[in-house]
């Protein structure tokens, strides 16, 4: 039950390496993973470990109710405790969950569950996150590490910039996405707009839970790929999470798209960071990490795949948005490119090519550096960013 993804940030080459792992028989596998982490450190690579990346062990569904199980937060606490115990002296940066919004809002639900179950799963994941942070801070302070959470953020702009309703719909989208999980960590409770719309379908935090959730992050990790224009109103009559958000999202015709349909809008990076900063971080010392950012391009032909100038252009333009944010005092301290190598991209399978290293799956998994890898490595060596 282990799933891996790799991306990196570096100061003078490949220096940071991110590893996602799920619950499994860590008692049998601990030496293997200690070996991996030790090898990374010996090579001068800082490992960043993600505890959960959508890889729930089947036993928790068979013998329980998965993330809906009331015991899930404590299961996660125990699992995190084991990881901290075995690997904590080798790992100084931990992420509890990767993109809990995707795992909550985009789940496959029965019709009668679509406006309730997403919120229950989100609630459970927030509590599980807080439990992992709590046990880390209580028992492993001497490891001197940091712990946070990865949240995906898309940028939403009003389709009609003169429409107050569209402006509110854009903000509502952001609060229902990143605010759903970050607002409790910063304030102890959900965003007011969620509470006012979802009402009793939104599981309430007890006073004790609010106390444990609030402040449960040493950093905010954001994954950003694409953006939308949004209009107020949702044209489906079925009661769903999307009906609660009550917004219809689209793309401007002039926007470029990747080969898997992601809109390429560099200004989305800066505006997303600015929204997060102004909403939650103005008076906070918590840093922001960009833990996923990249583009998939068509690479059927080897020569085109290796000379991936489109990816270089994408990364450079999105990084300019980060540079602008930093110049305005927004505390972005780390950037990770998605991804080190071509891999299995969820519903897109092997058609999504995000890697800085080409993997030829039909040629014994041969790995060949692309132009983007050389460009990025040189950028890191030459730049403060």
Tab-separated table of C-alpha atoms in Angstrom:
chain	number	residue	atom	x	y	z
A	1	UNK	CA	0.000	0.000	0.000
A	2	UNK	CA	2.772	2.413	-0.811
A	3	UNK	CA	2.592	4.999	-3.559
A	4	UNK	CA	5.445	7.274	-4.484
A	5	UNK	CA	5.674	10.589	-6.225
A	6	UNK	CA	8.774	12.597	-6.804
A	7	UNK	CA	9.411	16.289	-7.213
A	8	UNK	CA	12.223	18.492	-6.158
A	9	UNK	CA	13.492	21.882	-5.228
A	10	UNK	CA	17.147	22.698	-5.222
A	11	UNK	CA	19.687	25.369	-4.534
A	12	UNK	CA	22.543	24.056	-6.683
A	13	UNK	CA	21.143	21.038	-8.475
A	14	UNK	CA	18.744	18.345	-7.305
A	15	UNK	CA	18.832	18.925	-3.578
A	16	UNK	CA	15.349	18.311	-2.176
A	17	UNK	CA	13.377	15.162	-2.852
A	18	UNK	CA	9.740	14.601	-1.968
A	19	UNK	CA	8.378	11.170	-1.107
A	20	UNK	CA	4.730	10.253	-0.625
A	21	UNK	CA	3.918	7.173	1.375
A	22	UNK	CA	0.772	5.517	2.677
A	23	UNK	CA	-0.060	3.203	5.555
A	24	UNK	CA	1.337	-0.301	5.171
A	25	UNK	CA	3.334	-2.878	7.096
A	26	UNK	CA	6.037	-0.427	8.128
A	27	UNK	CA	7.438	-2.919	10.605
A	28	UNK	CA	8.606	-5.101	7.703
A	29	UNK	CA	9.503	-2.261	5.368
A	30	UNK	CA	11.151	0.208	7.696
A	31	UNK	CA	14.684	-0.847	6.801
A	32	UNK	CA	13.969	-0.394	3.110
A	33	UNK	CA	12.694	3.145	3.608
A	34	UNK	CA	15.432	3.991	6.047
A	35	UNK	CA	17.818	2.902	3.327
A	36	UNK	CA	16.124	5.181	0.788
A	37	UNK	CA	16.157	8.158	3.147
A	38	UNK	CA	19.739	7.526	4.230
A	39	UNK	CA	20.882	7.315	0.609
A	40	UNK	CA	19.179	10.618	-0.145
A	41	UNK	CA	20.900	12.344	2.746
A	42	UNK	CA	24.268	10.862	1.829
A	43	UNK	CA	23.775	12.348	-1.638
A	44	UNK	CA	23.072	15.773	-0.129
A	45	UNK	CA	19.331	15.600	-0.850
A	46	UNK	CA	16.812	16.826	1.734
A	47	UNK	CA	13.792	14.479	1.843
A	48	UNK	CA	10.296	15.957	2.181
A	49	UNK	CA	7.874	13.191	3.134
A	50	UNK	CA	4.141	13.176	2.476
A	51	UNK	CA	2.274	10.776	4.747
A	52	UNK	CA	-0.868	10.346	2.660
A	53	UNK	CA	-1.404	10.751	-1.061
A	54	UNK	CA	-4.790	9.155	-1.723
A	55	UNK	CA	-3.564	5.656	-0.876
A	56	UNK	CA	-5.900	4.290	1.787
A	57	UNK	CA	-5.088	0.698	2.856
A	58	UNK	CA	-7.862	-1.670	1.801
A	59	UNK	CA	-8.096	-3.116	5.304
A	60	UNK	CA	-9.504	0.178	6.585
A	61	UNK	CA	-12.358	-0.145	4.088
A	62	UNK	CA	-12.917	-3.865	4.660
A	63	UNK	CA	-12.835	-3.727	8.453
A	64	UNK	CA	-14.036	-0.162	8.872
A	65	UNK	CA	-15.440	2.709	6.847
A	66	UNK	CA	-12.303	4.280	5.435
A	67	UNK	CA	-12.061	8.021	5.959
A	68	UNK	CA	-15.674	8.059	7.132
A	69	UNK	CA	-14.808	5.861	10.076
A	70	UNK	CA	-14.946	7.797	13.383
A	71	UNK	CA	-11.609	6.196	14.268
A	72	UNK	CA	-9.853	7.381	11.110
A	73	UNK	CA	-8.193	10.415	12.779
A	74	UNK	CA	-6.749	8.152	15.482
A	75	UNK	CA	-5.681	5.525	12.919
A	76	UNK	CA	-3.828	8.297	11.137
A	77	UNK	CA	-2.289	9.555	14.376
A	78	UNK	CA	-0.921	6.089	15.116
A	79	UNK	CA	0.434	5.685	11.584
A	80	UNK	CA	2.098	9.116	11.694
A	81	UNK	CA	3.573	8.299	15.103
A	82	UNK	CA	5.188	5.161	13.679
A	83	UNK	CA	6.656	7.135	10.758
A	84	UNK	CA	8.040	9.833	13.050
A	85	UNK	CA	9.525	7.169	15.318
A	86	UNK	CA	11.252	5.230	12.544
A	87	UNK	CA	12.258	7.983	10.160
A	88	UNK	CA	12.151	11.245	12.083
A	89	UNK	CA	15.885	11.682	12.494
A	90	UNK	CA	16.211	11.454	8.695
A	91	UNK	CA	13.222	13.635	7.790
A	92	UNK	CA	12.920	17.285	8.775
A	93	UNK	CA	9.873	18.199	6.660
A	94	UNK	CA	6.573	16.315	6.842
A	95	UNK	CA	3.293	16.793	4.991
A	96	UNK	CA	0.199	15.148	6.447
A	97	UNK	CA	-2.097	15.055	3.381
A	98	UNK	CA	-1.774	15.905	-0.274
A	99	UNK	CA	-4.735	17.787	-1.755
A	100	UNK	CA	-7.496	16.819	0.691
A	101	UNK	CA	-9.923	18.905	-1.386
A	102	UNK	CA	-9.565	16.467	-4.296
A	103	UNK	CA	-10.126	13.521	-1.989
A	104	UNK	CA	-13.226	15.166	-0.490
A	105	UNK	CA	-14.941	17.222	-3.178
A	106	UNK	CA	-14.094	14.926	-6.081
A	107	UNK	CA	-14.937	11.573	-4.535
A	108	UNK	CA	-17.293	9.061	-6.154
A	109	UNK	CA	-20.489	9.224	-4.133
A	110	UNK	CA	-24.029	7.910	-4.335
A	111	UNK	CA	-26.551	10.538	-5.430
A	112	UNK	CA	-27.965	10.995	-1.930
A	113	UNK	CA	-24.461	11.534	-0.467
A	114	UNK	CA	-23.157	14.219	-2.809
A	115	UNK	CA	-23.942	17.179	-0.593
A	116	UNK	CA	-23.024	15.537	2.720
A	117	UNK	CA	-20.229	12.989	2.370
A	118	UNK	CA	-17.644	15.398	0.907
A	119	UNK	CA	-17.928	17.552	4.009
A	120	UNK	CA	-17.704	14.591	6.372
A	121	UNK	CA	-14.549	13.323	4.671
A	122	UNK	CA	-13.038	16.822	4.718
A	123	UNK	CA	-13.849	17.081	8.419
A	124	UNK	CA	-12.219	13.731	9.144
A	125	UNK	CA	-9.078	14.655	7.218
A	126	UNK	CA	-8.754	17.962	9.057
A	127	UNK	CA	-9.011	16.142	12.379
A	128	UNK	CA	-6.531	13.481	11.228
A	129	UNK	CA	-4.098	16.192	10.152
A	130	UNK	CA	-4.374	17.835	13.567
A	131	UNK	CA	-3.810	14.516	15.345
A	132	UNK	CA	-0.622	13.866	13.356
A	133	UNK	CA	0.691	17.353	14.114
A	134	UNK	CA	-0.226	16.966	17.776
A	135	UNK	CA	1.666	13.698	18.235
A	136	UNK	CA	4.665	15.101	16.343
A	137	UNK	CA	4.857	18.164	18.555
A	138	UNK	CA	4.224	16.249	21.762
A	139	UNK	CA	6.688	13.397	21.264
A	140	UNK	CA	9.294	14.427	18.701
A	141	UNK	CA	10.297	17.997	19.472
A	142	UNK	CA	13.918	16.893	19.714
A	143	UNK	CA	13.885	15.976	16.009
A	144	UNK	CA	13.593	19.721	15.254
A	145	UNK	CA	11.457	19.151	12.170
A	146	UNK	CA	8.559	20.958	10.556
A	147	UNK	CA	5.106	19.695	9.620
A	148	UNK	CA	2.336	21.074	7.415
A	149	UNK	CA	-0.186	20.136	4.745
A	150	UNK	CA	-0.363	20.247	0.924
A	151	UNK	CA	-3.410	22.069	-0.479
A	152	UNK	CA	-4.256	22.483	-4.132
A	153	UNK	CA	-5.271	25.959	-5.212
A	154	UNK	CA	-6.678	26.964	-8.560
A	155	UNK	CA	-7.102	30.648	-9.291
A	156	UNK	CA	-10.622	31.921	-9.969
A	157	UNK	CA	-11.397	35.278	-11.539
A	158	UNK	CA	-14.854	36.752	-12.194
A	159	UNK	CA	-16.044	36.058	-15.731
A	160	UNK	CA	-17.596	39.518	-15.771
A	161	UNK	CA	-15.295	41.855	-13.889
A	162	UNK	CA	-18.120	44.394	-13.543
A	163	UNK	CA	-20.409	41.842	-11.859
A	164	UNK	CA	-20.453	41.819	-8.064
A	165	UNK	CA	-22.096	38.366	-8.197
A	166	UNK	CA	-19.288	36.947	-10.335
A	167	UNK	CA	-16.674	38.491	-8.045
A	168	UNK	CA	-18.329	36.837	-5.070
A	169	UNK	CA	-18.530	33.528	-6.960
A	170	UNK	CA	-14.776	33.666	-7.610
A	171	UNK	CA	-14.080	34.266	-3.922
A	172	UNK	CA	-16.570	31.582	-2.934
A	173	UNK	CA	-14.734	29.061	-5.110
A	174	UNK	CA	-11.463	29.849	-3.370
A	175	UNK	CA	-12.951	29.635	0.108
A	176	UNK	CA	-14.662	26.314	-0.655
A	177	UNK	CA	-11.390	24.952	-2.033
A	178	UNK	CA	-8.336	26.124	-0.105
A	179	UNK	CA	-10.256	27.914	2.662
A	180	UNK	CA	-12.133	24.737	3.574
A	181	UNK	CA	-8.881	23.292	4.971
A	182	UNK	CA	-6.638	26.271	5.669
A	183	UNK	CA	-9.151	28.473	7.471
A	184	UNK	CA	-9.600	25.937	10.316
A	185	UNK	CA	-5.828	25.674	10.688
A	186	UNK	CA	-5.514	29.452	10.942
A	187	UNK	CA	-8.683	30.271	12.908
A	188	UNK	CA	-10.042	27.024	14.356
A	189	UNK	CA	-13.164	26.938	12.176
A	190	UNK	CA	-14.492	26.829	8.625
A	191	UNK	CA	-14.897	29.955	6.476
A	192	UNK	CA	-18.088	31.835	7.297
A	193	UNK	CA	-19.319	31.508	3.714
A	194	UNK	CA	-19.193	27.719	3.978
A	195	UNK	CA	-21.028	27.702	7.287
A	196	UNK	CA	-23.733	30.024	5.985
A	197	UNK	CA	-24.377	27.926	2.856
A	198	UNK	CA	-23.818	24.344	4.011
A	199	UNK	CA	-25.292	24.879	7.476
A	200	UNK	CA	-25.929	21.642	9.406
A	201	UNK	CA	-24.516	19.465	6.628
A	202	UNK	CA	-21.078	20.808	7.565
A	203	UNK	CA	-19.807	18.781	10.559
A	204	UNK	CA	-19.101	21.159	13.393
A	205	UNK	CA	-15.858	21.180	15.345
A	206	UNK	CA	-16.111	20.831	19.099
A	207	UNK	CA	-14.280	23.368	21.245
A	208	UNK	CA	-11.595	20.767	21.939
A	209	UNK	CA	-11.208	20.008	18.232
A	210	UNK	CA	-10.971	23.691	17.358
A	211	UNK	CA	-8.170	24.095	19.865
A	212	UNK	CA	-6.242	21.162	18.402
A	213	UNK	CA	-6.782	22.159	14.755
A	214	UNK	CA	-5.943	25.848	15.148
A	215	UNK	CA	-2.248	26.460	14.587
A	216	UNK	CA	-1.570	22.908	13.389
A	217	UNK	CA	0.930	23.799	10.660
A	218	UNK	CA	4.483	25.111	10.530
A	219	UNK	CA	4.081	25.971	6.838
A	220	UNK	CA	1.490	26.024	4.077
A	221	UNK	CA	2.283	23.922	1.010
A	222	UNK	CA	0.390	24.837	-2.167
A	223	UNK	CA	0.012	22.924	-5.427
A	224	UNK	CA	-0.919	25.142	-8.378
A	225	UNK	CA	-1.400	24.253	-12.031
A	226	UNK	CA	-4.298	26.117	-13.692
A	227	UNK	CA	-6.982	28.786	-13.386
A	228	UNK	CA	-10.607	29.571	-14.259
A	229	UNK	CA	-13.007	32.385	-14.958
A	230	UNK	CA	-16.192	31.895	-12.998
A	231	UNK	CA	-19.797	33.042	-13.175
A	232	UNK	CA	-22.321	33.122	-10.380
A	233	UNK	CA	-24.858	30.285	-10.544
A	234	UNK	CA	-24.780	26.571	-11.183
A	235	UNK	CA	-27.109	25.015	-13.721
A	236	UNK	CA	-27.656	21.588	-12.150
A	237	UNK	CA	-30.622	20.870	-9.929
A	238	UNK	CA	-29.019	17.925	-8.096
A	239	UNK	CA	-27.926	18.626	-4.528
A	240	UNK	CA	-24.133	18.433	-4.657
A	241	UNK	CA	-21.012	20.129	-3.373
A	242	UNK	CA	-20.895	22.051	-6.667
A	243	UNK	CA	-24.436	23.312	-6.107
A	244	UNK	CA	-23.293	24.671	-2.743
A	245	UNK	CA	-20.414	26.523	-4.392
A	246	UNK	CA	-22.993	27.781	-6.922
A	247	UNK	CA	-20.498	28.832	-9.572
A	248	UNK	CA	-19.898	27.855	-13.183
A	249	UNK	CA	-16.260	27.764	-14.225
A	250	UNK	CA	-14.806	28.151	-17.702
A	251	UNK	CA	-11.768	29.211	-19.680
A	252	UNK	CA	-11.050	32.232	-21.811
A	253	UNK	CA	-10.756	31.272	-25.487
A	254	UNK	CA	-7.323	32.855	-25.793
A	255	UNK	CA	-5.841	30.750	-22.989
A	256	UNK	CA	-3.451	28.017	-24.058
A	257	UNK	CA	-4.055	24.480	-22.804
A	258	UNK	CA	-1.773	21.578	-22.091
A	259	UNK	CA	-2.223	18.248	-23.868
A	260	UNK	CA	-4.387	17.050	-20.969
A	261	UNK	CA	-6.568	20.162	-20.935
A	262	UNK	CA	-5.050	22.256	-18.158
A	263	UNK	CA	-5.270	25.984	-18.864
A	264	UNK	CA	-1.887	27.734	-18.933
A	265	UNK	CA	-2.329	31.087	-17.188
A	266	UNK	CA	0.901	32.253	-15.493
A	267	UNK	CA	-0.727	35.201	-13.711
A	268	UNK	CA	-2.758	32.661	-11.742
A	269	UNK	CA	0.279	31.825	-9.628
A	270	UNK	CA	0.789	35.380	-8.415
A	271	UNK	CA	-2.921	36.042	-7.855
A	272	UNK	CA	-3.373	32.802	-5.933
A	273	UNK	CA	-0.453	33.653	-3.651
A	274	UNK	CA	-1.768	37.176	-3.190
A	275	UNK	CA	-5.223	35.860	-2.248
A	276	UNK	CA	-3.783	33.478	0.346
A	277	UNK	CA	-1.510	36.158	1.763
A	278	UNK	CA	-4.207	38.808	2.061
A	279	UNK	CA	-6.821	36.417	3.447
A	280	UNK	CA	-4.738	34.608	6.073
A	281	UNK	CA	-1.039	35.372	6.098
A	282	UNK	CA	-0.496	39.127	6.457
A	283	UNK	CA	0.185	38.869	10.159
A	284	UNK	CA	1.613	35.355	10.108
A	285	UNK	CA	5.221	34.209	10.040
A	286	UNK	CA	4.220	30.875	8.459
A	287	UNK	CA	6.073	30.383	5.153
A	288	UNK	CA	4.501	29.150	1.924
A	289	UNK	CA	5.983	26.323	-0.139
A	290	UNK	CA	4.999	25.719	-3.762
A	291	UNK	CA	5.097	21.931	-3.729
A	292	UNK	CA	3.634	21.167	-7.151
A	293	UNK	CA	3.809	23.224	-10.327
A	294	UNK	CA	4.356	21.944	-13.825
A	295	UNK	CA	2.828	21.191	-17.218
A	296	UNK	CA	2.144	18.132	-19.323
A	297	UNK	CA	3.052	18.412	-23.002
A	298	UNK	CA	2.712	16.096	-25.979
A	299	UNK	CA	5.863	13.977	-26.210
A	300	UNK	CA	5.146	11.061	-28.536
A	301	UNK	CA	8.287	11.774	-30.536
A	302	UNK	CA	11.523	11.455	-28.608
A	303	UNK	CA	13.149	14.543	-30.121
A	304	UNK	CA	10.194	16.767	-29.234
A	305	UNK	CA	9.940	15.223	-25.810
A	306	UNK	CA	13.572	15.923	-25.011
A	307	UNK	CA	13.528	19.465	-26.399
A	308	UNK	CA	10.650	20.554	-24.161
A	309	UNK	CA	10.830	24.320	-24.631
A	310	UNK	CA	7.122	24.616	-23.795
A	311	UNK	CA	7.843	23.329	-20.305
A	312	UNK	CA	10.735	25.752	-19.876
A	313	UNK	CA	8.461	28.630	-20.930
A	314	UNK	CA	5.779	27.441	-18.506
A	315	UNK	CA	8.119	27.181	-15.540
A	316	UNK	CA	9.809	30.499	-16.239
A	317	UNK	CA	6.498	32.359	-16.542
A	318	UNK	CA	5.009	30.845	-13.376
A	319	UNK	CA	8.226	31.493	-11.453
A	320	UNK	CA	8.034	35.150	-12.417
A	321	UNK	CA	4.729	35.253	-10.557
A	322	UNK	CA	6.421	33.771	-7.497
A	323	UNK	CA	9.269	36.261	-7.791
A	324	UNK	CA	6.773	39.111	-7.928
A	325	UNK	CA	4.989	37.784	-4.838
A	326	UNK	CA	8.262	37.514	-2.927
A	327	UNK	CA	9.178	41.082	-3.905
A	328	UNK	CA	5.911	42.233	-2.309
A	329	UNK	CA	6.639	40.509	0.989
A	330	UNK	CA	4.741	37.256	0.475
A	331	UNK	CA	6.697	34.565	2.313
A	332	UNK	CA	7.304	31.965	-0.404
A	333	UNK	CA	10.438	30.062	0.590
A	334	UNK	CA	10.468	26.861	-1.494
A	335	UNK	CA	9.517	25.737	-4.994
A	336	UNK	CA	9.171	22.150	-6.224
A	337	UNK	CA	8.759	21.273	-9.886
A	338	UNK	CA	6.222	18.613	-10.777
A	339	UNK	CA	7.711	16.298	-11.619
A	340	UNK	CA	11.195	14.829	-11.628
A	341	UNK	CA	10.199	11.993	-13.972
A	342	UNK	CA	7.255	11.108	-16.195
A	343	UNK	CA	4.884	8.970	-14.159
A	344	UNK	CA	1.323	7.664	-13.853
A	345	UNK	CA	-0.904	10.745	-13.806
A	346	UNK	CA	-4.142	9.495	-12.252
A	347	UNK	CA	-6.985	9.496	-14.812
A	348	UNK	CA	-4.606	10.539	-17.592
A	349	UNK	CA	-2.465	7.438	-17.114
A	350	UNK	CA	0.832	7.609	-18.969
A	351	UNK	CA	-0.430	10.234	-21.445
A	352	UNK	CA	0.319	13.031	-18.985
A	353	UNK	CA	3.999	13.894	-19.381
A	354	UNK	CA	5.061	16.225	-16.566
A	355	UNK	CA	8.610	14.971	-16.049
A	356	UNK	CA	11.860	16.858	-16.357
A	357	UNK	CA	13.268	13.423	-17.135
A	358	UNK	CA	11.740	11.397	-19.972
A	359	UNK	CA	10.703	7.840	-19.099
A	360	UNK	CA	10.290	5.539	-22.081
A	361	UNK	CA	7.775	3.059	-20.712
A	362	UNK	CA	8.021	0.882	-23.829
A	363	UNK	CA	11.822	0.804	-23.746
A	364	UNK	CA	12.614	-0.838	-20.417
A	365	UNK	CA	11.789	2.438	-18.611
A	366	UNK	CA	14.816	4.202	-20.032
A	367	UNK	CA	15.286	7.628	-18.444
A	368	UNK	CA	16.680	10.558	-20.398
A	369	UNK	CA	17.097	14.143	-19.092
A	370	UNK	CA	15.061	16.743	-20.979
A	371	UNK	CA	16.084	20.288	-21.824
A	372	UNK	CA	13.910	21.510	-18.931
A	373	UNK	CA	16.022	19.599	-16.415
A	374	UNK	CA	19.218	21.248	-17.628
A	375	UNK	CA	17.513	24.654	-17.699
A	376	UNK	CA	16.111	24.244	-14.193
A	377	UNK	CA	19.368	22.978	-12.756
A	378	UNK	CA	21.226	25.972	-14.195
A	379	UNK	CA	18.538	28.358	-12.927
A	380	UNK	CA	18.911	27.000	-9.425
A	381	UNK	CA	22.684	27.367	-9.529
A	382	UNK	CA	22.502	30.946	-10.802
A	383	UNK	CA	19.453	32.336	-9.035
A	384	UNK	CA	18.297	33.394	-5.589
A	385	UNK	CA	14.767	32.163	-6.404
